[in-house]
mmCIF file of C-alpha atoms and ligand atoms in Angstrom:
data_model
loop_
_atom_site.group_PDB
_atom_site.id
_atom_site.type_symbol
_atom_site.label_atom_id
_atom_site.label_comp_id
_atom_site.label_asym_id
_atom_site.label_seq_id
_atom_site.Cartn_x
_atom_site.Cartn_y
_atom_site.Cartn_z
ATOM 1 C CA MET O 1 -57.867 39.708 -44.576
ATOM 2 C CA GLY O 2 -55.398 36.928 -45.273
ATOM 3 C CA ASP O 3 -51.791 37.010 -46.408
ATOM 4 C CA ILE O 4 -51.225 37.746 -50.089
ATOM 5 C CA VAL O 5 -47.421 37.344 -50.031
ATOM 6 C CA THR O 6 -45.566 34.797 -47.909
ATOM 7 C CA VAL O 7 -41.785 34.693 -47.767
ATOM 8 C CA ILE O 8 -40.425 31.413 -46.423
ATOM 9 C CA GLY O 9 -36.811 30.744 -45.415
ATOM 10 C CA LEU O 10 -35.549 32.954 -48.224
ATOM 11 C CA VAL O 11 -31.805 32.920 -48.971
ATOM 12 C CA LYS O 12 -29.803 34.428 -51.839
ATOM 13 C CA ARG O 13 -26.080 33.834 -52.060
ATOM 14 C CA PHE O 14 -23.685 35.583 -54.401
ATOM 15 C CA GLY O 15 -20.570 33.394 -54.134
ATOM 16 C CA ASP O 16 -19.813 33.107 -50.422
ATOM 17 C CA MET O 17 -21.854 36.122 -49.454
ATOM 18 C CA ALA O 18 -25.495 35.765 -48.402
ATOM 19 C CA ALA O 19 -27.196 38.982 -49.556
ATOM 20 C CA VAL O 20 -30.474 37.590 -48.171
ATOM 21 C CA ASP O 21 -29.790 35.314 -45.245
ATOM 22 C CA GLY O 22 -32.893 33.402 -44.124
ATOM 23 C CA ILE O 23 -35.896 35.683 -44.199
ATOM 24 C CA ASP O 24 -39.525 35.006 -43.282
ATOM 25 C CA PHE O 25 -42.404 37.440 -43.391
ATOM 26 C CA ALA O 26 -45.916 37.790 -44.728
ATOM 27 C CA ILE O 27 -47.778 40.708 -46.299
ATOM 28 C CA ARG O 28 -51.507 40.969 -45.593
ATOM 29 C CA GLU O 29 -53.869 41.721 -48.414
ATOM 30 C CA GLY O 30 -54.631 45.454 -48.520
ATOM 31 C CA GLU O 31 -51.752 46.731 -46.410
ATOM 32 C CA ILE O 32 -48.647 48.812 -47.079
ATOM 33 C CA PHE O 33 -45.753 46.717 -45.822
ATOM 34 C CA GLY O 34 -42.384 48.396 -45.358
ATOM 35 C CA LEU O 35 -38.928 46.914 -45.741
ATOM 36 C CA LEU O 36 -36.652 49.353 -43.971
ATOM 37 C CA GLY O 37 -32.906 48.953 -44.038
ATOM 38 C CA PRO O 38 -29.631 50.696 -44.895
ATOM 39 C CA ASN O 39 -27.891 50.397 -48.266
ATOM 40 C CA GLY O 40 -26.665 46.854 -48.830
ATOM 41 C CA ALA O 41 -29.234 45.292 -46.471
ATOM 42 C CA GLY O 42 -30.595 43.060 -49.254
ATOM 43 C CA LYS O 43 -33.826 44.893 -50.129
ATOM 44 C CA THR O 44 -33.326 44.966 -53.905
ATOM 45 C CA THR O 45 -32.191 41.329 -53.914
ATOM 46 C CA MET O 46 -35.456 40.386 -52.176
ATOM 47 C CA ILE O 47 -37.542 42.396 -54.648
ATOM 48 C CA SER O 48 -35.647 40.766 -57.554
ATOM 49 C CA MET O 49 -36.514 37.287 -56.258
ATOM 50 C CA MET O 50 -40.127 38.264 -55.629
ATOM 51 C CA SER O 51 -40.472 39.600 -59.168
ATOM 52 C CA CYS O 52 -38.841 36.411 -60.559
ATOM 53 C CA LEU O 53 -35.767 38.159 -62.026
ATOM 54 C CA ILE O 54 -33.389 35.930 -60.056
ATOM 55 C CA PRO O 55 -34.111 32.573 -58.395
ATOM 56 C CA PRO O 56 -33.741 32.061 -54.621
ATOM 57 C CA SER O 57 -30.753 29.986 -53.453
ATOM 58 C CA GLU O 58 -33.098 28.539 -50.831
ATOM 59 C CA GLY O 59 -36.670 29.050 -49.729
ATOM 60 C CA ASP O 60 -39.712 30.321 -51.568
ATOM 61 C CA ILE O 61 -42.046 33.261 -52.022
ATOM 62 C CA VAL O 62 -45.742 32.605 -52.546
ATOM 63 C CA VAL O 63 -47.670 35.440 -54.187
ATOM 64 C CA ASP O 64 -51.451 35.110 -54.324
ATOM 65 C CA GLY O 65 -51.127 31.327 -54.099
ATOM 66 C CA ALA O 66 -48.355 30.954 -56.725
ATOM 67 C CA SER O 67 -44.739 30.021 -55.904
ATOM 68 C CA VAL O 68 -41.883 31.962 -57.539
ATOM 69 C CA ASN O 69 -40.053 28.632 -57.927
ATOM 70 C CA LYS O 70 -42.933 26.760 -59.543
ATOM 71 C CA LYS O 71 -45.227 29.332 -61.163
ATOM 72 C CA PRO O 72 -43.216 32.456 -62.025
ATOM 73 C CA ILE O 73 -45.596 33.451 -64.817
ATOM 74 C CA ALA O 74 -48.588 33.416 -62.471
ATOM 75 C CA VAL O 75 -46.600 35.483 -59.945
ATOM 76 C CA LYS O 76 -45.679 38.080 -62.582
ATOM 77 C CA GLN O 77 -49.332 38.526 -63.562
ATOM 78 C CA VAL O 78 -50.277 39.563 -60.034
ATOM 79 C CA LEU O 79 -47.342 41.921 -59.526
ATOM 80 C CA GLY O 80 -46.491 45.441 -60.539
ATOM 81 C CA VAL O 81 -42.846 46.370 -60.096
ATOM 82 C CA VAL O 82 -41.303 49.811 -59.707
ATOM 83 C CA PRO O 83 -37.567 49.109 -59.901
ATOM 84 C CA GLN O 84 -34.860 51.165 -58.226
ATOM 85 C CA GLU O 85 -33.241 51.849 -61.597
ATOM 86 C CA ILE O 86 -35.392 53.847 -63.990
ATOM 87 C CA ALA O 87 -36.582 51.699 -66.897
ATOM 88 C CA LEU O 88 -37.657 54.225 -69.542
ATOM 89 C CA TYR O 89 -36.616 55.130 -73.091
ATOM 90 C CA PRO O 90 -35.215 58.672 -72.985
ATOM 91 C CA THR O 91 -36.044 59.614 -76.570
ATOM 92 C CA LEU O 92 -39.693 58.500 -76.366
ATOM 93 C CA SER O 93 -42.440 60.627 -74.849
ATOM 94 C CA ALA O 94 -44.063 59.733 -71.538
ATOM 95 C CA ARG O 95 -47.142 58.473 -73.387
ATOM 96 C CA GLU O 96 -45.046 56.330 -75.750
ATOM 97 C CA ASN O 97 -43.087 54.872 -72.840
ATOM 98 C CA LEU O 98 -46.265 53.950 -71.016
ATOM 99 C CA ALA O 99 -47.828 52.480 -74.169
ATOM 100 C CA PHE O 100 -44.698 50.337 -74.599
ATOM 101 C CA TRP O 101 -45.016 48.965 -71.068
ATOM 102 C CA GLY O 102 -48.763 48.496 -71.479
ATOM 103 C CA ARG O 103 -48.239 46.332 -74.570
ATOM 104 C CA MET O 104 -45.672 44.284 -72.608
ATOM 105 C CA TYR O 105 -48.480 43.546 -70.147
ATOM 106 C CA GLY O 106 -50.698 42.438 -73.017
ATOM 107 C CA LEU O 107 -52.878 45.553 -73.214
ATOM 108 C CA GLY O 108 -54.012 46.913 -76.568
ATOM 109 C CA GLY O 109 -56.574 49.109 -78.307
ATOM 110 C CA LYS O 110 -58.973 51.095 -76.113
ATOM 111 C CA ALA O 111 -57.935 49.303 -72.925
ATOM 112 C CA LEU O 112 -54.335 50.383 -73.540
ATOM 113 C CA SER O 113 -55.085 54.027 -74.249
ATOM 114 C CA SER O 114 -57.385 54.389 -71.258
ATOM 115 C CA ALA O 115 -54.832 52.636 -68.981
ATOM 116 C CA VAL O 116 -52.167 55.077 -70.226
ATOM 117 C CA ASP O 117 -54.489 58.072 -69.647
ATOM 118 C CA GLU O 118 -55.243 56.947 -66.108
ATOM 119 C CA ALA O 119 -51.583 56.332 -65.331
ATOM 120 C CA LEU O 120 -50.584 59.785 -66.650
ATOM 121 C CA GLU O 121 -53.313 61.343 -64.519
ATOM 122 C CA LEU O 122 -52.047 59.456 -61.487
ATOM 123 C CA ALA O 123 -48.487 60.638 -62.144
ATOM 124 C CA GLY O 124 -49.799 64.222 -62.361
ATOM 125 C CA LEU O 125 -48.157 64.566 -65.776
ATOM 126 C CA ALA O 126 -51.086 64.364 -68.207
ATOM 127 C CA ASP O 127 -50.314 67.869 -69.518
ATOM 128 C CA ARG O 128 -46.720 66.936 -70.387
ATOM 129 C CA ALA O 129 -47.413 63.493 -71.843
ATOM 130 C CA LYS O 130 -46.048 64.348 -75.297
ATOM 131 C CA GLU O 131 -42.629 65.522 -74.131
ATOM 132 C CA ARG O 132 -39.595 63.293 -74.460
ATOM 133 C CA ILE O 133 -38.691 61.653 -71.153
ATOM 134 C CA GLU O 134 -35.095 62.965 -71.417
ATOM 135 C CA LYS O 135 -36.467 66.476 -70.781
ATOM 136 C CA TYR O 136 -38.095 65.382 -67.527
ATOM 137 C CA SER O 137 -36.596 66.029 -64.076
ATOM 138 C CA GLY O 138 -35.469 63.016 -62.032
ATOM 139 C CA GLY O 139 -38.636 63.224 -59.950
ATOM 140 C CA MET O 140 -40.913 63.307 -63.007
ATOM 141 C CA LYS O 141 -39.140 60.263 -64.456
ATOM 142 C CA ARG O 142 -39.741 58.412 -61.238
ATOM 143 C CA ARG O 143 -43.425 59.313 -61.324
ATOM 144 C CA ILE O 144 -43.663 57.883 -64.863
ATOM 145 C CA ASN O 145 -41.775 54.799 -63.696
ATOM 146 C CA ILE O 146 -44.466 54.259 -61.063
ATOM 147 C CA ALA O 147 -47.203 54.842 -63.643
ATOM 148 C CA ALA O 148 -45.557 52.134 -65.799
ATOM 149 C CA GLY O 149 -45.714 49.698 -62.888
ATOM 150 C CA ILE O 150 -49.468 49.998 -62.374
ATOM 151 C CA LEU O 151 -50.808 50.051 -65.969
ATOM 152 C CA HIS O 152 -52.179 46.518 -65.683
ATOM 153 C CA LYS O 153 -53.749 47.191 -62.240
ATOM 154 C CA PRO O 154 -51.659 44.678 -60.295
ATOM 155 C CA LYS O 155 -52.948 43.262 -57.006
ATOM 156 C CA VAL O 156 -49.542 43.762 -55.403
ATOM 157 C CA LEU O 157 -47.139 46.617 -56.136
ATOM 158 C CA LEU O 158 -43.434 46.293 -55.305
ATOM 159 C CA MET O 159 -41.695 49.659 -54.948
ATOM 160 C CA ASP O 160 -37.918 49.729 -54.527
ATOM 161 C CA GLU O 161 -36.724 53.010 -52.991
ATOM 162 C CA PRO O 162 -38.883 55.132 -55.299
ATOM 163 C CA THR O 163 -37.917 58.505 -53.817
ATOM 164 C CA VAL O 164 -34.119 58.367 -53.673
ATOM 165 C CA GLY O 165 -32.442 61.510 -54.969
ATOM 166 C CA ILE O 166 -35.489 63.515 -56.055
ATOM 167 C CA ASP O 167 -36.955 66.922 -55.235
ATOM 168 C CA PRO O 168 -39.333 67.275 -52.251
ATOM 169 C CA GLN O 169 -42.331 68.078 -54.459
ATOM 170 C CA SER O 170 -42.033 64.852 -56.462
ATOM 171 C CA ARG O 171 -41.352 62.968 -53.267
ATOM 172 C CA ASN O 172 -44.574 64.218 -51.686
ATOM 173 C CA HIS O 173 -46.444 63.429 -54.869
ATOM 174 C CA ILE O 174 -45.123 59.871 -54.827
ATOM 175 C CA LEU O 175 -45.966 59.335 -51.162
ATOM 176 C CA GLY O 176 -49.505 60.597 -51.843
ATOM 177 C CA THR O 177 -49.777 58.276 -54.848
ATOM 178 C CA VAL O 178 -48.777 55.266 -52.766
ATOM 179 C CA LYS O 179 -51.507 56.113 -50.232
ATOM 180 C CA ASP O 180 -54.097 56.577 -53.021
ATOM 181 C CA LEU O 181 -53.195 53.292 -54.721
ATOM 182 C CA ASN O 182 -53.468 51.537 -51.402
ATOM 183 C CA SER O 183 -56.867 53.128 -50.658
ATOM 184 C CA SER O 184 -58.063 51.819 -54.004
ATOM 185 C CA GLY O 185 -57.252 48.299 -52.769
ATOM 186 C CA MET O 186 -53.689 47.676 -53.943
ATOM 187 C CA THR O 187 -51.320 45.884 -51.581
ATOM 188 C CA VAL O 188 -47.913 47.595 -51.510
ATOM 189 C CA LEU O 189 -44.435 46.451 -50.545
ATOM 190 C CA TYR O 190 -42.387 49.605 -50.035
ATOM 191 C CA THR O 191 -38.625 49.460 -49.506
ATOM 192 C CA SER O 192 -36.685 52.429 -48.206
ATOM 193 C CA HIS O 193 -33.836 53.523 -46.025
ATOM 194 C CA TYR O 194 -35.833 56.618 -45.039
ATOM 195 C CA MET O 195 -37.395 56.042 -41.653
ATOM 196 C CA GLU O 196 -39.828 58.984 -42.057
ATOM 197 C CA GLU O 197 -41.347 57.568 -45.264
ATOM 198 C CA VAL O 198 -41.886 54.166 -43.773
ATOM 199 C CA GLU O 199 -43.439 55.719 -40.645
ATOM 200 C CA PHE O 200 -45.735 57.844 -42.801
ATOM 201 C CA LEU O 201 -46.840 55.072 -45.170
ATOM 202 C CA CYS O 202 -46.682 51.666 -43.638
ATOM 203 C CA ASP O 203 -49.035 49.565 -41.569
ATOM 204 C CA ARG O 204 -46.365 47.020 -40.707
ATOM 205 C CA VAL O 205 -42.625 47.022 -41.163
ATOM 206 C CA ALA O 206 -39.693 44.614 -41.273
ATOM 207 C CA ILE O 207 -36.352 46.164 -40.409
ATOM 208 C CA VAL O 208 -33.533 44.470 -42.331
ATOM 209 C CA ASP O 209 -29.784 44.577 -41.924
ATOM 210 C CA HIS O 210 -27.122 42.316 -43.507
ATOM 211 C CA GLY O 211 -29.781 40.133 -45.156
ATOM 212 C CA LYS O 212 -31.672 39.399 -41.942
ATOM 213 C CA ILE O 213 -34.833 40.752 -40.357
ATOM 214 C CA ILE O 214 -33.843 42.252 -37.031
ATOM 215 C CA ALA O 215 -37.352 43.307 -36.004
ATOM 216 C CA GLN O 216 -40.841 43.285 -37.492
ATOM 217 C CA GLY O 217 -44.318 44.353 -36.520
ATOM 218 C CA SER O 218 -46.656 47.331 -36.536
ATOM 219 C CA LEU O 219 -45.130 50.776 -35.970
ATOM 220 C CA ASP O 220 -46.361 50.713 -32.375
ATOM 221 C CA GLU O 221 -44.935 47.273 -31.734
ATOM 222 C CA LEU O 222 -41.565 48.355 -33.106
ATOM 223 C CA ARG O 223 -41.488 51.548 -31.088
ATOM 224 C CA ARG O 224 -42.086 49.446 -27.989
ATOM 225 C CA VAL O 225 -38.762 47.715 -28.692
ATOM 226 C CA VAL O 226 -37.086 50.810 -27.263
ATOM 227 C CA GLY O 227 -39.804 51.107 -24.648
ATOM 228 C CA ASP O 228 -41.880 54.212 -24.359
ATOM 229 C CA LEU O 229 -38.812 56.303 -23.709
ATOM 230 C CA ASP O 230 -37.764 59.588 -25.247
ATOM 231 C CA ILE O 231 -34.131 60.289 -26.046
ATOM 232 C CA VAL O 232 -32.778 63.561 -24.664
ATOM 233 C CA ARG O 233 -29.559 64.645 -26.361
ATOM 234 C CA VAL O 234 -27.510 67.410 -24.797
ATOM 235 C CA GLY O 235 -24.320 68.862 -26.247
ATOM 236 C CA VAL O 236 -21.738 69.286 -23.464
ATOM 237 C CA ASP O 237 -17.988 69.878 -23.067
ATOM 238 C CA ASP O 238 -16.005 66.676 -23.535
ATOM 239 C CA THR O 239 -14.395 67.432 -20.194
ATOM 240 C CA LEU O 240 -17.765 66.832 -18.471
ATOM 241 C CA ALA O 241 -17.277 65.556 -14.916
ATOM 242 C CA PRO O 242 -18.402 61.876 -14.782
ATOM 243 C CA GLU O 243 -20.161 62.364 -11.393
ATOM 244 C CA ILE O 244 -22.829 64.429 -13.158
ATOM 245 C CA LEU O 245 -24.213 61.222 -14.719
ATOM 246 C CA ASP O 246 -25.146 59.926 -11.239
ATOM 247 C CA VAL O 247 -26.984 63.150 -10.522
ATOM 248 C CA ILE O 248 -28.912 62.862 -13.800
ATOM 249 C CA LEU O 249 -29.738 59.181 -13.192
ATOM 250 C CA ARG O 250 -31.447 60.192 -9.924
ATOM 251 C CA LEU O 251 -33.817 62.585 -11.740
ATOM 252 C CA ASP O 252 -37.491 61.602 -11.998
ATOM 253 C CA GLY O 253 -38.258 59.351 -14.994
ATOM 254 C CA VAL O 254 -34.650 58.966 -16.147
ATOM 255 C CA GLU O 255 -33.756 55.347 -17.044
ATOM 256 C CA LYS O 256 -30.361 55.607 -18.675
ATOM 257 C CA ALA O 257 -27.678 58.283 -19.034
ATOM 258 C CA GLU O 258 -24.564 57.919 -21.168
ATOM 259 C CA ARG O 259 -21.948 60.226 -22.577
ATOM 260 C CA ALA O 260 -20.119 59.795 -25.876
ATOM 261 C CA ASP O 261 -17.518 62.543 -26.396
ATOM 262 C CA SER O 262 -19.459 65.795 -26.255
ATOM 263 C CA THR O 263 -22.985 64.337 -26.361
ATOM 264 C CA LEU O 264 -24.971 63.321 -23.345
ATOM 265 C CA GLU O 265 -27.713 60.801 -24.189
ATOM 266 C CA VAL O 266 -30.469 60.258 -21.674
ATOM 267 C CA LEU O 267 -33.435 57.866 -21.981
ATOM 268 C CA ALA O 268 -36.404 59.191 -20.036
ATOM 269 C CA SER O 269 -40.142 58.576 -19.853
ATOM 270 C CA ASP O 270 -40.920 62.273 -20.332
ATOM 271 C CA GLY O 271 -38.123 63.862 -22.343
ATOM 272 C CA GLY O 272 -39.315 67.439 -21.926
ATOM 273 C CA ALA O 273 -39.516 67.211 -18.133
ATOM 274 C CA ALA O 274 -36.171 65.409 -17.928
ATOM 275 C CA LEU O 275 -34.501 68.041 -20.114
ATOM 276 C CA ALA O 276 -35.345 70.798 -17.617
ATOM 277 C CA GLY O 277 -33.855 68.737 -14.762
ATOM 278 C CA ILE O 278 -30.753 67.847 -16.782
ATOM 279 C CA VAL O 279 -30.062 71.463 -17.734
ATOM 280 C CA SER O 280 -30.403 72.692 -14.143
ATOM 281 C CA ALA O 281 -28.163 69.856 -12.893
ATOM 282 C CA LEU O 282 -25.526 70.839 -15.473
ATOM 283 C CA ASN O 283 -25.846 74.533 -14.593
ATOM 284 C CA ALA O 284 -25.535 73.813 -10.873
ATOM 285 C CA ALA O 285 -22.312 71.875 -11.546
ATOM 286 C CA GLY O 286 -20.921 74.749 -13.622
ATOM 287 C CA GLU O 287 -21.073 72.688 -16.869
ATOM 288 C CA LYS O 288 -21.877 74.281 -20.211
ATOM 289 C CA VAL O 289 -24.917 73.281 -22.346
ATOM 290 C CA HIS O 290 -24.218 73.739 -26.067
ATOM 291 C CA SER O 291 -27.368 72.232 -27.538
ATOM 292 C CA ALA O 292 -30.386 70.189 -26.499
ATOM 293 C CA GLU O 293 -33.055 68.129 -28.232
ATOM 294 C CA VAL O 294 -35.776 65.670 -27.318
ATOM 295 C CA VAL O 295 -36.421 62.792 -29.751
ATOM 296 C CA GLU O 296 -39.556 60.662 -29.389
ATOM 297 C CA PRO O 297 -39.204 56.924 -30.030
ATOM 298 C CA ASN O 298 -39.089 56.237 -33.781
ATOM 299 C CA LEU O 299 -37.805 53.605 -36.176
ATOM 300 C CA GLU O 300 -34.406 55.310 -36.215
ATOM 301 C CA SER O 301 -34.063 54.783 -32.464
ATOM 302 C CA VAL O 302 -35.252 51.171 -32.848
ATOM 303 C CA PHE O 303 -32.543 50.601 -35.463
ATOM 304 C CA LEU O 304 -29.955 52.353 -33.292
ATOM 305 C CA HIS O 305 -31.034 50.312 -30.277
ATOM 306 C CA LEU O 306 -30.829 46.967 -32.140
ATOM 307 C CA THR O 307 -27.687 47.486 -34.239
ATOM 308 C CA GLY O 308 -25.810 50.263 -32.463
ATOM 309 C CA LYS O 309 -25.563 52.192 -35.752
ATOM 310 C CA SER O 310 -27.523 54.816 -37.627
ATOM 311 C CA LEU O 311 -29.770 53.985 -40.622
ATOM 312 C CA ARG O 312 -28.060 56.721 -42.598
ATOM 313 C CA ASP O 313 -24.584 55.156 -42.517
HETATM 314 N N1 ADP V 401 -25.587 40.449 -58.604
HETATM 315 C C1 ADP V 401 -24.862 40.566 -57.486
HETATM 316 N N2 ADP V 401 -23.654 39.971 -57.367
HETATM 317 C C2 ADP V 401 -22.928 40.067 -56.242
HETATM 318 N N3 ADP V 401 -23.312 40.756 -55.141
HETATM 319 C C3 ADP V 401 -24.505 41.376 -55.182
HETATM 320 C C4 ADP V 401 -25.350 41.322 -56.353
HETATM 321 N N4 ADP V 401 -26.479 42.032 -56.097
HETATM 322 C C5 ADP V 401 -26.341 42.510 -54.846
HETATM 323 N N5 ADP V 401 -25.165 42.121 -54.291
HETATM 324 C C6 ADP V 401 -24.714 42.435 -52.921
HETATM 325 O O1 ADP V 401 -25.725 42.003 -52.036
HETATM 326 C C7 ADP V 401 -25.859 42.909 -50.949
HETATM 327 C C8 ADP V 401 -27.282 43.407 -50.884
HETATM 328 O O2 ADP V 401 -27.530 44.260 -51.982
HETATM 329 P P1 ADP V 401 -28.929 44.897 -52.302
HETATM 330 O O3 ADP V 401 -29.952 43.819 -52.299
HETATM 331 O O4 ADP V 401 -28.789 45.702 -53.527
HETATM 332 O O5 ADP V 401 -29.146 45.822 -51.015
HETATM 333 P P2 ADP V 401 -30.133 47.088 -50.816
HETATM 334 O O6 ADP V 401 -31.104 47.097 -51.940
HETATM 335 O O7 ADP V 401 -30.757 46.856 -49.482
HETATM 336 O O8 ADP V 401 -29.258 48.308 -50.809
HETATM 337 C C9 ADP V 401 -24.842 44.000 -51.173
HETATM 338 O O9 ADP V 401 -23.703 43.691 -50.416
HETATM 339 C C10 ADP V 401 -24.557 43.907 -52.656
HETATM 340 O O10 ADP V 401 -23.266 44.368 -52.957
HETATM 341 MG MG1 MG V 402 -31.563 48.553 -53.281
#
């Protein structure tokens, strides 16, 4: 299928600072596209421009053929938005909140009440629909927030970090909901700084940092950025003799060996096999092994490889 969202040379400046600094990507109809990046990367700013809340400083976003600069109303009709900040009235019930949002989308009468019923079902909260939202847990509020974003059955759903700070049960429910909505044909843009969520959900991903895309592609393509190498991490004494690195580098399948303080980091084609060799080399040299782990290539290691810092910073 073709592209349903195209982002072209997008820039957003706040004073001298470019929060979004020249971004291009496209979302294919029917996919879950991930925007992965640490706090401050510019994800929310991008979502705000896409949903026509703030205008781009430069560039454009075309959603289902309509430009955010020229046809914001047409763009809004195609989109559902689940904002990072919860947008609900605490003293109204879940049903009343959803009915409010439904009327904002122009729904009324039978269409409105059946849209609200469906959305409550989807949120898994039909049995608590009459309770005031203020009595809900953070996770339940987020589930209602998502329900509010899909009342009008949008073609494209924008979700801005929908699982931050909630309990694991609600988180799993939300991840399942995203998959279900996508199976029913909805295209999803999912932003997160959680690598695991993006790996679980997304077909293709753009990794963003400081307002720029530093890598994009399918999960497999991104993992290939670090090559097909595992990371072996071994906790050692910080007095480790430097010669031991040469010994490790000569082991089968080992490509790179570095030490930072009391951690030895080795890139190897088969992490498990390399670990055994590394531990016996350390033992033979009389060095202590405090801990050991093998990490397969993932988006975290891609981010680490490209920026030299952790996503969790
Ligand atoms: N309205 C604003 N005025 C000034 N700076 C802003 C505004 N909105 C966001 N920023 C800044 O832009 C950068 C990107 O923010 P944001 O898009 O919220 O990142 P993310 O959602 O990835 O955490 C941050 O440095 C933030 O402080
Ligand atoms: Mg944000």
